[in-house]
Amino acid sequence: LTCWNAMISGYVKNGMVKEGRKFFDQMPVKNLVSWNTMLSGYTQRGEMCLAEEFFEQMEQKDSFSWNLMLDGYIAVGNLGAATKFFQSIPNPNIVSQATMLNGLAKHGSIAEARGIFDQMTEKNVVAWNAMIAAYVQNCMIDEAVKFFNEMPERDAVSWTTIINGHVRIGQLEEAKCLLNRMPCKSVGAQTAIVSGFIRINRIDDARQIFNQIRNRDVVCWNTMIAGYTHHGRMNEAFELLQQMAQKNTVTWSTMIAGFAQVGNMEKAFEMFEHIGERNVVSWNSLISGYAQNGLHVDALKCIVLMMR
RNA sequence: GCUCAUAGCAUC
């Protein structure tokens, strides 16, 4: 059963929800984990109608099930439904609260997010991190710093968030100080610094930092590539692209936008063809690329293609 | 590698 559940998980994590469902339906025995895994396939892709239908069919639900639904509503931006759903959760746990906190913060309701935080009887590092991120996203760096200093324990996400907070308001020096203070420098925190250099147009300095990072992940590579593409340095971007082991949709979209910006729509389309899982951003990058280069017919063709 | 929440990357 554990094996079968892992199979469903594998399907839905790769965006193959249909196939996952087929597998799920054919399983002779299922447990709650099977149901939750399948549910996550819908909620994480924003298929909330299907999720609701599936959720109602579940004869047993646990906090995972409820939290998945809550996060699904937040992911599609339906804060009204999320708030209502949150209030209907039988026993909201720390994950439910952190999820709701995050949802409120992401939609600008910082005071309400803070309200949830204050109401939490127990707070873990994720709750603290979510609250710090909330302040960072709302450009309230002083509050973010205050929480960062007050929190009982900090993990790599805490550091990355606060570093990024300083990067976003152009305080790269302070960001670098924080990175120096960080006990175990994560790829994420270092990537935030790279993007800080890029933000102030110091691309070559960013590259120096990038080169020094060990265990670079796909986000790190994408950050550096975007640094080049935003400045029309497509040769360097392409060179990095060829060096990276695993590319994702963000990688390709970055390249599409980059080639579009320098007027090379042939190359942009070539990048587009590599995308396995096309999303709204990949289509947007291509369509706006055609439009910005005056190729309105191609843009329209693309829109038609997208809607099929 | 059986299921849930927080950070660093792309379009507008």
PDB file of C-alpha atoms (C1' of nucleotides) in Angstrom:
ATOM      1  CA  LEU A   1       0.000   0.000   0.000  1.00  0.00           C
ATOM      2  CA  THR A   2       2.844   2.345   0.818  1.00  0.00           C
ATOM      3  CA  CYS A   3       4.311   1.512  -2.561  1.00  0.00           C
ATOM      4  CA  TRP A   4       1.094   2.242  -4.369  1.00  0.00           C
ATOM      5  CA  ASN A   5       0.745   5.533  -2.538  1.00  0.00           C
ATOM      6  CA  ALA A   6       4.242   6.418  -3.618  1.00  0.00           C
ATOM      7  CA  MET A   7       3.163   5.731  -7.184  1.00  0.00           C
ATOM      8  CA  ILE A   8       0.254   8.169  -6.932  1.00  0.00           C
ATOM      9  CA  SER A   9       2.577  10.694  -5.377  1.00  0.00           C
ATOM     10  CA  GLY A  10       4.992  10.251  -8.246  1.00  0.00           C
ATOM     11  CA  TYR A  11       2.277  10.811 -10.817  1.00  0.00           C
ATOM     12  CA  VAL A  12       0.797  13.933  -9.257  1.00  0.00           C
ATOM     13  CA  LYS A  13       4.158  15.469  -8.457  1.00  0.00           C
ATOM     14  CA  ASN A  14       4.962  15.307 -12.144  1.00  0.00           C
ATOM     15  CA  GLY A  15       1.696  16.914 -13.091  1.00  0.00           C
ATOM     16  CA  MET A  16       0.209  13.638 -14.299  1.00  0.00           C
ATOM     17  CA  VAL A  17      -2.970  13.954 -12.283  1.00  0.00           C
ATOM     18  CA  LYS A  18      -5.127  12.043 -14.751  1.00  0.00           C
ATOM     19  CA  GLU A  19      -2.783   9.091 -14.744  1.00  0.00           C
ATOM     20  CA  GLY A  20      -2.540   9.268 -10.994  1.00  0.00           C
ATOM     21  CA  ARG A  21      -6.294   9.153 -10.725  1.00  0.00           C
ATOM     22  CA  LYS A  22      -6.445   6.154 -13.031  1.00  0.00           C
ATOM     23  CA  PHE A  23      -3.970   4.385 -10.807  1.00  0.00           C
ATOM     24  CA  PHE A  24      -5.853   5.455  -7.711  1.00  0.00           C
ATOM     25  CA  ASP A  25      -9.134   4.118  -9.067  1.00  0.00           C
ATOM     26  CA  GLN A  26      -7.576   0.772  -9.838  1.00  0.00           C
ATOM     27  CA  MET A  27      -6.133   0.248  -6.392  1.00  0.00           C
ATOM     28  CA  PRO A  28      -7.908  -2.610  -4.617  1.00  0.00           C
ATOM     29  CA  VAL A  29      -7.329  -1.121  -1.170  1.00  0.00           C
ATOM     30  CA  LYS A  30      -6.795   2.493  -0.226  1.00  0.00           C
ATOM     31  CA  ASN A  31      -6.045   4.295   2.975  1.00  0.00           C
ATOM     32  CA  LEU A  32      -6.293   7.911   3.998  1.00  0.00           C
ATOM     33  CA  VAL A  33      -2.839   8.639   2.646  1.00  0.00           C
ATOM     34  CA  SER A  34      -3.926   7.426  -0.777  1.00  0.00           C
ATOM     35  CA  TRP A  35      -6.872   9.787  -0.697  1.00  0.00           C
ATOM     36  CA  ASN A  36      -4.831  12.713   0.558  1.00  0.00           C
ATOM     37  CA  THR A  37      -2.142  12.149  -2.048  1.00  0.00           C
ATOM     38  CA  MET A  38      -4.746  12.153  -4.776  1.00  0.00           C
ATOM     39  CA  LEU A  39      -6.385  15.230  -3.308  1.00  0.00           C
ATOM     40  CA  SER A  40      -3.048  17.035  -3.312  1.00  0.00           C
ATOM     41  CA  GLY A  41      -2.857  16.434  -7.039  1.00  0.00           C
ATOM     42  CA  TYR A  42      -5.939  18.574  -7.502  1.00  0.00           C
ATOM     43  CA  THR A  43      -5.292  21.241  -4.890  1.00  0.00           C
ATOM     44  CA  GLN A  44      -1.700  21.859  -5.888  1.00  0.00           C
ATOM     45  CA  ARG A  45      -2.709  22.413  -9.476  1.00  0.00           C
ATOM     46  CA  GLY A  46      -5.515  24.730  -8.537  1.00  0.00           C
ATOM     47  CA  GLU A  47      -8.216  22.338  -9.738  1.00  0.00           C
ATOM     48  CA  MET A  48     -10.506  23.337  -6.925  1.00  0.00           C
ATOM     49  CA  CYS A  49     -13.734  22.127  -8.518  1.00  0.00           C
ATOM     50  CA  LEU A  50     -12.338  18.640  -8.870  1.00  0.00           C
ATOM     51  CA  ALA A  51     -10.789  18.942  -5.433  1.00  0.00           C
ATOM     52  CA  GLU A  52     -14.100  19.863  -3.847  1.00  0.00           C
ATOM     53  CA  GLU A  53     -15.823  16.963  -5.547  1.00  0.00           C
ATOM     54  CA  PHE A  54     -13.106  14.583  -4.440  1.00  0.00           C
ATOM     55  CA  PHE A  55     -13.024  15.971  -0.922  1.00  0.00           C
ATOM     56  CA  GLU A  56     -16.723  15.378  -0.523  1.00  0.00           C
ATOM     57  CA  GLN A  57     -16.318  11.784  -1.598  1.00  0.00           C
ATOM     58  CA  MET A  58     -13.830  11.123   1.173  1.00  0.00           C
ATOM     59  CA  GLU A  59     -15.483   9.218   3.951  1.00  0.00           C
ATOM     60  CA  GLN A  60     -12.567   9.949   6.228  1.00  0.00           C
ATOM     61  CA  LYS A  61     -10.561  13.130   6.455  1.00  0.00           C
ATOM     62  CA  ASP A  62      -7.664  14.196   8.606  1.00  0.00           C
ATOM     63  CA  SER A  63      -5.870  17.488   9.080  1.00  0.00           C
ATOM     64  CA  PHE A  64      -3.840  16.853   5.926  1.00  0.00           C
ATOM     65  CA  SER A  65      -7.030  16.720   3.894  1.00  0.00           C
ATOM     66  CA  TRP A  66      -8.412  19.918   5.365  1.00  0.00           C
ATOM     67  CA  ASN A  67      -5.120  21.754   5.045  1.00  0.00           C
ATOM     68  CA  LEU A  68      -4.733  20.709   1.427  1.00  0.00           C
ATOM     69  CA  MET A  69      -8.089  22.213   0.599  1.00  0.00           C
ATOM     70  CA  LEU A  70      -7.264  25.395   2.452  1.00  0.00           C
ATOM     71  CA  ASP A  71      -3.990  25.795   0.611  1.00  0.00           C
ATOM     72  CA  GLY A  72      -5.748  25.097  -2.668  1.00  0.00           C
ATOM     73  CA  TYR A  73      -8.129  28.003  -2.168  1.00  0.00           C
ATOM     74  CA  ILE A  74      -5.228  30.244  -1.294  1.00  0.00           C
ATOM     75  CA  ALA A  75      -3.238  29.118  -4.324  1.00  0.00           C
ATOM     76  CA  VAL A  76      -6.052  30.113  -6.673  1.00  0.00           C
ATOM     77  CA  GLY A  77      -6.438  33.420  -4.850  1.00  0.00           C
ATOM     78  CA  ASN A  78      -9.883  32.695  -3.484  1.00  0.00           C
ATOM     79  CA  LEU A  79      -9.371  34.270  -0.079  1.00  0.00           C
ATOM     80  CA  GLY A  80     -13.051  34.422   0.623  1.00  0.00           C
ATOM     81  CA  ALA A  81     -13.466  30.690   0.234  1.00  0.00           C
ATOM     82  CA  ALA A  82     -10.234  30.114   2.127  1.00  0.00           C
ATOM     83  CA  THR A  83     -11.335  32.178   5.096  1.00  0.00           C
ATOM     84  CA  LYS A  84     -14.707  30.480   5.195  1.00  0.00           C
ATOM     85  CA  PHE A  85     -13.115  27.078   4.855  1.00  0.00           C
ATOM     86  CA  PHE A  86     -10.583  27.852   7.565  1.00  0.00           C
ATOM     87  CA  GLN A  87     -13.384  28.646   9.969  1.00  0.00           C
ATOM     88  CA  SER A  88     -15.049  25.360   9.138  1.00  0.00           C
ATOM     89  CA  ILE A  89     -12.025  23.206   9.894  1.00  0.00           C
ATOM     90  CA  PRO A  90     -12.916  21.030  12.913  1.00  0.00           C
ATOM     91  CA  ASN A  91      -9.589  21.173  14.680  1.00  0.00           C
ATOM     92  CA  PRO A  92      -7.301  23.627  12.972  1.00  0.00           C
ATOM     93  CA  ASN A  93      -3.711  22.754  13.755  1.00  0.00           C
ATOM     94  CA  ILE A  94      -0.489  24.662  13.461  1.00  0.00           C
ATOM     95  CA  VAL A  95      -0.235  23.889   9.744  1.00  0.00           C
ATOM     96  CA  SER A  96      -3.761  25.165   9.093  1.00  0.00           C
ATOM     97  CA  GLN A  97      -2.931  28.374  10.910  1.00  0.00           C
ATOM     98  CA  ALA A  98       0.361  28.871   9.144  1.00  0.00           C
ATOM     99  CA  THR A  99      -1.353  28.241   5.819  1.00  0.00           C
ATOM    100  CA  MET A 100      -4.057  30.792   6.569  1.00  0.00           C
ATOM    101  CA  LEU A 101      -1.501  33.280   7.833  1.00  0.00           C
ATOM    102  CA  ASN A 102       0.407  32.939   4.608  1.00  0.00           C
ATOM    103  CA  GLY A 103      -2.712  33.298   2.502  1.00  0.00           C
ATOM    104  CA  LEU A 104      -3.738  36.502   4.214  1.00  0.00           C
ATOM    105  CA  ALA A 105      -0.258  37.942   3.960  1.00  0.00           C
ATOM    106  CA  LYS A 106       0.050  37.093   0.265  1.00  0.00           C
ATOM    107  CA  HIS A 107      -3.054  39.098  -0.404  1.00  0.00           C
ATOM    108  CA  GLY A 108      -2.037  42.155   1.520  1.00  0.00           C
ATOM    109  CA  SER A 109      -4.014  41.529   4.676  1.00  0.00           C
ATOM    110  CA  ILE A 110      -0.986  41.888   6.846  1.00  0.00           C
ATOM    111  CA  ALA A 111      -2.896  42.901   9.948  1.00  0.00           C
ATOM    112  CA  GLU A 112      -5.150  39.889   9.717  1.00  0.00           C
ATOM    113  CA  ALA A 113      -2.149  37.663   9.162  1.00  0.00           C
ATOM    114  CA  ARG A 114      -0.625  39.102  12.287  1.00  0.00           C
ATOM    115  CA  GLY A 115      -3.907  38.408  14.055  1.00  0.00           C
ATOM    116  CA  ILE A 116      -3.627  34.713  13.244  1.00  0.00           C
ATOM    117  CA  PHE A 117      -0.024  34.696  14.389  1.00  0.00           C
ATOM    118  CA  ASP A 118      -0.903  36.274  17.710  1.00  0.00           C
ATOM    119  CA  GLN A 119      -3.715  33.817  18.237  1.00  0.00           C
ATOM    120  CA  MET A 120      -1.479  30.802  17.731  1.00  0.00           C
ATOM    121  CA  THR A 121      -0.948  29.107  21.047  1.00  0.00           C
ATOM    122  CA  GLU A 122       2.114  27.305  19.812  1.00  0.00           C
ATOM    123  CA  LYS A 123       4.326  28.726  17.122  1.00  0.00           C
ATOM    124  CA  ASN A 124       6.899  26.790  15.200  1.00  0.00           C
ATOM    125  CA  VAL A 125       9.677  28.033  12.969  1.00  0.00           C
ATOM    126  CA  VAL A 126       7.437  27.923   9.905  1.00  0.00           C
ATOM    127  CA  ALA A 127       4.909  30.234  11.547  1.00  0.00           C
ATOM    128  CA  TRP A 128       7.662  32.687  12.419  1.00  0.00           C
ATOM    129  CA  ASN A 129       9.121  32.453   8.936  1.00  0.00           C
ATOM    130  CA  ALA A 130       5.739  33.020   7.355  1.00  0.00           C
ATOM    131  CA  MET A 131       5.252  36.116   9.451  1.00  0.00           C
ATOM    132  CA  ILE A 132       8.679  37.468   8.546  1.00  0.00           C
ATOM    133  CA  ALA A 133       7.994  36.778   4.885  1.00  0.00           C
ATOM    134  CA  ALA A 134       4.696  38.590   5.249  1.00  0.00           C
ATOM    135  CA  TYR A 135       6.480  41.727   6.419  1.00  0.00           C
ATOM    136  CA  VAL A 136       9.127  41.416   3.740  1.00  0.00           C
ATOM    137  CA  GLN A 137       6.490  41.097   1.039  1.00  0.00           C
ATOM    138  CA  ASN A 138       4.798  44.215   2.349  1.00  0.00           C
ATOM    139  CA  CYS A 139       8.072  46.141   2.471  1.00  0.00           C
ATOM    140  CA  MET A 140       7.993  46.366   6.273  1.00  0.00           C
ATOM    141  CA  ILE A 141      11.599  45.442   6.796  1.00  0.00           C
ATOM    142  CA  ASP A 142      11.827  46.852  10.297  1.00  0.00           C
ATOM    143  CA  GLU A 143       9.034  44.619  11.517  1.00  0.00           C
ATOM    144  CA  ALA A 144      10.600  41.684   9.695  1.00  0.00           C
ATOM    145  CA  VAL A 145      13.932  42.303  11.410  1.00  0.00           C
ATOM    146  CA  LYS A 146      12.225  42.626  14.766  1.00  0.00           C
ATOM    147  CA  PHE A 147      10.576  39.232  14.359  1.00  0.00           C
ATOM    148  CA  PHE A 148      13.759  37.700  13.035  1.00  0.00           C
ATOM    149  CA  ASN A 149      15.602  38.833  16.146  1.00  0.00           C
ATOM    150  CA  GLU A 150      12.859  37.763  18.492  1.00  0.00           C
ATOM    151  CA  MET A 151      12.250  34.277  17.168  1.00  0.00           C
ATOM    152  CA  PRO A 152      13.502  31.432  19.334  1.00  0.00           C
ATOM    153  CA  GLU A 153      15.224  29.459  16.597  1.00  0.00           C
ATOM    154  CA  ARG A 154      16.151  30.293  13.035  1.00  0.00           C
ATOM    155  CA  ASP A 155      16.504  27.899  10.147  1.00  0.00           C
ATOM    156  CA  ALA A 156      17.850  28.381   6.626  1.00  0.00           C
ATOM    157  CA  VAL A 157      14.498  29.730   5.439  1.00  0.00           C
ATOM    158  CA  SER A 158      14.490  32.394   8.168  1.00  0.00           C
ATOM    159  CA  TRP A 159      17.897  33.613   7.064  1.00  0.00           C
ATOM    160  CA  THR A 160      17.041  33.507   3.378  1.00  0.00           C
ATOM    161  CA  THR A 161      13.855  35.454   3.969  1.00  0.00           C
ATOM    162  CA  ILE A 162      15.479  38.226   5.955  1.00  0.00           C
ATOM    163  CA  ILE A 163      18.424  38.443   3.569  1.00  0.00           C
ATOM    164  CA  ASN A 164      16.013  38.740   0.688  1.00  0.00           C
ATOM    165  CA  GLY A 165      14.138  41.410   2.594  1.00  0.00           C
ATOM    166  CA  HIS A 166      17.232  43.581   2.595  1.00  0.00           C
ATOM    167  CA  VAL A 167      18.040  42.736  -1.005  1.00  0.00           C
ATOM    168  CA  ARG A 168      14.605  43.839  -2.090  1.00  0.00           C
ATOM    169  CA  ILE A 169      15.022  47.313  -0.636  1.00  0.00           C
ATOM    170  CA  GLY A 170      18.520  47.662  -2.046  1.00  0.00           C
ATOM    171  CA  GLN A 171      20.417  47.137   1.206  1.00  0.00           C
ATOM    172  CA  LEU A 172      22.901  44.708  -0.232  1.00  0.00           C
ATOM    173  CA  GLU A 173      25.563  45.512   2.331  1.00  0.00           C
ATOM    174  CA  GLU A 174      23.303  44.560   5.204  1.00  0.00           C
ATOM    175  CA  ALA A 175      22.264  41.461   3.301  1.00  0.00           C
ATOM    176  CA  LYS A 176      25.884  40.435   2.948  1.00  0.00           C
ATOM    177  CA  CYS A 177      26.469  41.034   6.662  1.00  0.00           C
ATOM    178  CA  LEU A 178      23.584  38.733   7.441  1.00  0.00           C
ATOM    179  CA  LEU A 179      24.933  36.053   5.157  1.00  0.00           C
ATOM    180  CA  ASN A 180      28.240  36.270   6.958  1.00  0.00           C
ATOM    181  CA  ARG A 181      26.476  35.778  10.261  1.00  0.00           C
ATOM    182  CA  MET A 182      24.538  32.795   8.948  1.00  0.00           C
ATOM    183  CA  PRO A 183      25.853  29.614  10.569  1.00  0.00           C
ATOM    184  CA  CYS A 184      25.425  27.239   7.634  1.00  0.00           C
ATOM    185  CA  LYS A 185      25.105  29.162   4.393  1.00  0.00           C
ATOM    186  CA  SER A 186      22.409  27.589   2.285  1.00  0.00           C
ATOM    187  CA  VAL A 187      22.135  27.722  -1.481  1.00  0.00           C
ATOM    188  CA  GLY A 188      18.947  29.738  -1.100  1.00  0.00           C
ATOM    189  CA  ALA A 189      20.547  32.440   1.021  1.00  0.00           C
ATOM    190  CA  GLN A 190      23.483  32.723  -1.337  1.00  0.00           C
ATOM    191  CA  THR A 191      21.138  32.891  -4.288  1.00  0.00           C
ATOM    192  CA  ALA A 192      19.373  35.817  -2.651  1.00  0.00           C
ATOM    193  CA  ILE A 193      22.724  37.613  -2.591  1.00  0.00           C
ATOM    194  CA  VAL A 194      23.315  36.792  -6.243  1.00  0.00           C
ATOM    195  CA  SER A 195      19.973  38.309  -7.091  1.00  0.00           C
ATOM    196  CA  GLY A 196      20.909  41.318  -4.972  1.00  0.00           C
ATOM    197  CA  PHE A 197      23.919  42.002  -7.168  1.00  0.00           C
ATOM    198  CA  ILE A 198      21.839  41.497 -10.265  1.00  0.00           C
ATOM    199  CA  ARG A 199      19.254  43.927  -8.955  1.00  0.00           C
ATOM    200  CA  ILE A 200      21.843  46.695  -8.891  1.00  0.00           C
ATOM    201  CA  ASN A 201      23.172  45.671 -12.305  1.00  0.00           C
ATOM    202  CA  ARG A 202      26.409  44.191 -11.035  1.00  0.00           C
ATOM    203  CA  ILE A 203      26.067  41.090 -13.159  1.00  0.00           C
ATOM    204  CA  ASP A 204      29.718  40.118 -13.174  1.00  0.00           C
ATOM    205  CA  ASP A 205      29.927  40.386  -9.398  1.00  0.00           C
ATOM    206  CA  ALA A 206      26.829  38.222  -9.206  1.00  0.00           C
ATOM    207  CA  ARG A 207      28.587  35.685 -11.389  1.00  0.00           C
ATOM    208  CA  GLN A 208      31.553  35.649  -9.031  1.00  0.00           C
ATOM    209  CA  ILE A 209      29.289  34.739  -6.130  1.00  0.00           C
ATOM    210  CA  PHE A 210      27.436  32.227  -8.280  1.00  0.00           C
ATOM    211  CA  ASN A 211      30.676  30.498  -9.168  1.00  0.00           C
ATOM    212  CA  GLN A 212      31.537  30.088  -5.516  1.00  0.00           C
ATOM    213  CA  ILE A 213      28.264  28.388  -4.599  1.00  0.00           C
ATOM    214  CA  ARG A 214      28.472  24.661  -4.157  1.00  0.00           C
ATOM    215  CA  ASN A 215      25.471  22.407  -4.720  1.00  0.00           C
ATOM    216  CA  ARG A 216      23.746  24.934  -6.918  1.00  0.00           C
ATOM    217  CA  ASP A 217      20.126  24.054  -7.464  1.00  0.00           C
ATOM    218  CA  VAL A 218      17.819  24.936 -10.323  1.00  0.00           C
ATOM    219  CA  VAL A 219      16.656  28.203  -8.713  1.00  0.00           C
ATOM    220  CA  CYS A 220      20.246  29.321  -8.344  1.00  0.00           C
ATOM    221  CA  TRP A 221      20.996  28.621 -11.989  1.00  0.00           C
ATOM    222  CA  ASN A 222      17.782  30.313 -13.078  1.00  0.00           C
ATOM    223  CA  THR A 223      18.663  33.405 -11.087  1.00  0.00           C
ATOM    224  CA  MET A 224      22.013  33.775 -12.786  1.00  0.00           C
ATOM    225  CA  ILE A 225      20.574  33.112 -16.223  1.00  0.00           C
ATOM    226  CA  ALA A 226      17.903  35.743 -15.642  1.00  0.00           C
ATOM    227  CA  GLY A 227      20.639  38.170 -14.670  1.00  0.00           C
ATOM    228  CA  TYR A 228      22.119  37.765 -18.122  1.00  0.00           C
ATOM    229  CA  THR A 229      18.857  37.699 -20.073  1.00  0.00           C
ATOM    230  CA  HIS A 230      17.585  40.864 -18.446  1.00  0.00           C
ATOM    231  CA  HIS A 231      20.638  42.631 -19.760  1.00  0.00           C
ATOM    232  CA  GLY A 232      20.502  41.138 -23.213  1.00  0.00           C
ATOM    233  CA  ARG A 233      23.589  39.025 -22.583  1.00  0.00           C
ATOM    234  CA  MET A 234      22.147  36.011 -24.344  1.00  0.00           C
ATOM    235  CA  ASN A 235      25.429  34.329 -25.184  1.00  0.00           C
ATOM    236  CA  GLU A 236      26.316  33.999 -21.529  1.00  0.00           C
ATOM    237  CA  ALA A 237      22.791  32.963 -20.645  1.00  0.00           C
ATOM    238  CA  PHE A 238      22.834  30.283 -23.298  1.00  0.00           C
ATOM    239  CA  GLU A 239      26.209  29.064 -22.163  1.00  0.00           C
ATOM    240  CA  LEU A 240      24.898  28.579 -18.632  1.00  0.00           C
ATOM    241  CA  LEU A 241      21.798  26.893 -19.954  1.00  0.00           C
ATOM    242  CA  GLN A 242      23.917  24.295 -21.655  1.00  0.00           C
ATOM    243  CA  GLN A 243      25.875  23.688 -18.502  1.00  0.00           C
ATOM    244  CA  MET A 244      22.958  23.089 -16.195  1.00  0.00           C
ATOM    245  CA  ALA A 245      21.879  19.574 -15.462  1.00  0.00           C
ATOM    246  CA  GLN A 246      18.185  19.887 -14.878  1.00  0.00           C
ATOM    247  CA  LYS A 247      16.096  22.645 -16.333  1.00  0.00           C
ATOM    248  CA  ASN A 248      12.526  23.485 -15.477  1.00  0.00           C
ATOM    249  CA  THR A 249       9.718  25.629 -16.833  1.00  0.00           C
ATOM    250  CA  VAL A 250      11.181  28.738 -15.224  1.00  0.00           C
ATOM    251  CA  THR A 251      14.487  28.128 -17.000  1.00  0.00           C
ATOM    252  CA  TRP A 252      12.852  27.937 -20.402  1.00  0.00           C
ATOM    253  CA  SER A 253      10.559  30.906 -19.782  1.00  0.00           C
ATOM    254  CA  THR A 254      13.557  32.987 -18.781  1.00  0.00           C
ATOM    255  CA  MET A 255      15.289  32.072 -22.008  1.00  0.00           C
ATOM    256  CA  ILE A 256      12.192  32.766 -24.095  1.00  0.00           C
ATOM    257  CA  ALA A 257      11.819  36.241 -22.621  1.00  0.00           C
ATOM    258  CA  GLY A 258      15.521  36.876 -23.088  1.00  0.00           C
ATOM    259  CA  PHE A 259      15.560  35.951 -26.754  1.00  0.00           C
ATOM    260  CA  ALA A 260      12.342  37.868 -27.285  1.00  0.00           C
ATOM    261  CA  GLN A 261      13.921  40.950 -25.782  1.00  0.00           C
ATOM    262  CA  VAL A 262      16.779  40.864 -28.253  1.00  0.00           C
ATOM    263  CA  GLY A 263      14.367  40.226 -31.115  1.00  0.00           C
ATOM    264  CA  ASN A 264      15.318  36.629 -31.751  1.00  0.00           C
ATOM    265  CA  MET A 265      11.933  34.957 -31.859  1.00  0.00           C
ATOM    266  CA  GLU A 266      13.238  31.941 -33.742  1.00  0.00           C
ATOM    267  CA  LYS A 267      15.410  31.054 -30.785  1.00  0.00           C
ATOM    268  CA  ALA A 268      12.639  31.966 -28.385  1.00  0.00           C
ATOM    269  CA  PHE A 269      10.339  29.473 -30.023  1.00  0.00           C
ATOM    270  CA  GLU A 270      13.069  26.868 -30.012  1.00  0.00           C
ATOM    271  CA  MET A 271      13.245  27.288 -26.241  1.00  0.00           C
ATOM    272  CA  PHE A 272       9.482  26.997 -26.004  1.00  0.00           C
ATOM    273  CA  GLU A 273       9.546  23.628 -27.715  1.00  0.00           C
ATOM    274  CA  HIS A 274      11.692  22.232 -24.937  1.00  0.00           C
ATOM    275  CA  ILE A 275       9.092  22.847 -22.268  1.00  0.00           C
ATOM    276  CA  GLY A 276       7.453  19.705 -21.015  1.00  0.00           C
ATOM    277  CA  GLU A 277       4.926  21.291 -18.703  1.00  0.00           C
ATOM    278  CA  ARG A 278       3.788  24.591 -20.194  1.00  0.00           C
ATOM    279  CA  ASN A 279       2.187  27.050 -17.836  1.00  0.00           C
ATOM    280  CA  VAL A 280       0.645  30.491 -18.173  1.00  0.00           C
ATOM    281  CA  VAL A 281       4.016  32.207 -17.812  1.00  0.00           C
ATOM    282  CA  SER A 282       5.677  30.207 -20.564  1.00  0.00           C
ATOM    283  CA  TRP A 283       2.833  31.047 -22.924  1.00  0.00           C
ATOM    284  CA  ASN A 284       2.872  34.671 -21.834  1.00  0.00           C
ATOM    285  CA  SER A 285       6.587  34.952 -22.452  1.00  0.00           C
ATOM    286  CA  LEU A 286       6.210  33.678 -25.977  1.00  0.00           C
ATOM    287  CA  ILE A 287       3.068  35.623 -26.834  1.00  0.00           C
ATOM    288  CA  SER A 288       4.357  38.921 -25.476  1.00  0.00           C
ATOM    289  CA  GLY A 289       7.598  38.229 -27.263  1.00  0.00           C
ATOM    290  CA  TYR A 290       5.836  38.062 -30.610  1.00  0.00           C
ATOM    291  CA  ALA A 291       3.693  41.067 -29.766  1.00  0.00           C
ATOM    292  CA  GLN A 292       6.632  43.201 -28.667  1.00  0.00           C
ATOM    293  CA  ASN A 293       8.456  42.415 -31.876  1.00  0.00           C
ATOM    294  CA  GLY A 294       5.513  43.448 -33.993  1.00  0.00           C
ATOM    295  CA  LEU A 295       4.701  39.891 -35.014  1.00  0.00           C
ATOM    296  CA  HIS A 296       1.049  40.186 -34.168  1.00  0.00           C
ATOM    297  CA  VAL A 297      -0.097  37.358 -36.390  1.00  0.00           C
ATOM    298  CA  ASP A 298       2.254  34.937 -34.677  1.00  0.00           C
ATOM    299  CA  ALA A 299       1.073  36.189 -31.318  1.00  0.00           C
ATOM    300  CA  LEU A 300      -2.505  35.490 -32.283  1.00  0.00           C
ATOM    301  CA  LYS A 301      -1.636  32.072 -33.648  1.00  0.00           C
ATOM    302  CA  CYS A 302      -0.026  31.358 -30.341  1.00  0.00           C
ATOM    303  CA  ILE A 303      -3.089  32.348 -28.397  1.00  0.00           C
ATOM    304  CA  VAL A 304      -5.181  30.011 -30.508  1.00  0.00           C
ATOM    305  CA  LEU A 305      -2.669  27.231 -29.918  1.00  0.00           C
ATOM    306  CA  MET A 306      -2.734  27.901 -26.207  1.00  0.00           C
ATOM    307  CA  MET A 307      -6.479  27.575 -25.986  1.00  0.00           C
ATOM    308  CA  ARG A 308      -6.575  24.151 -27.637  1.00  0.00           C
TER     309      ARG A 308
ATOM    310  C1'   G B   1      12.113   8.472  -1.454  1.00  0.00           C
ATOM    311  C1'   C B   2       3.600   7.111   1.008  1.00  0.00           C
ATOM    312  C1'   U B   3       0.137  12.662   1.829  1.00  0.00           C
ATOM    313  C1'   C B   4      -0.353  19.244   4.285  1.00  0.00           C
ATOM    314  C1'   A B   5       2.054  25.075   5.677  1.00  0.00           C
ATOM    315  C1'   U B   6       7.060  29.311   5.315  1.00  0.00           C
ATOM    316  C1'   A B   7      12.321  31.574   1.706  1.00  0.00           C
ATOM    317  C1'   G B   8      15.783  32.556  -2.887  1.00  0.00           C
ATOM    318  C1'   C B   9      14.459  32.252  -9.923  1.00  0.00           C
ATOM    319  C1'   A B  10      10.800  33.472 -15.235  1.00  0.00           C
ATOM    320  C1'   U B  11       5.995  36.541 -18.264  1.00  0.00           C
ATOM    321  C1'   C B  12       2.506  40.689 -17.625  1.00  0.00           C
TER     322        C B  12
END
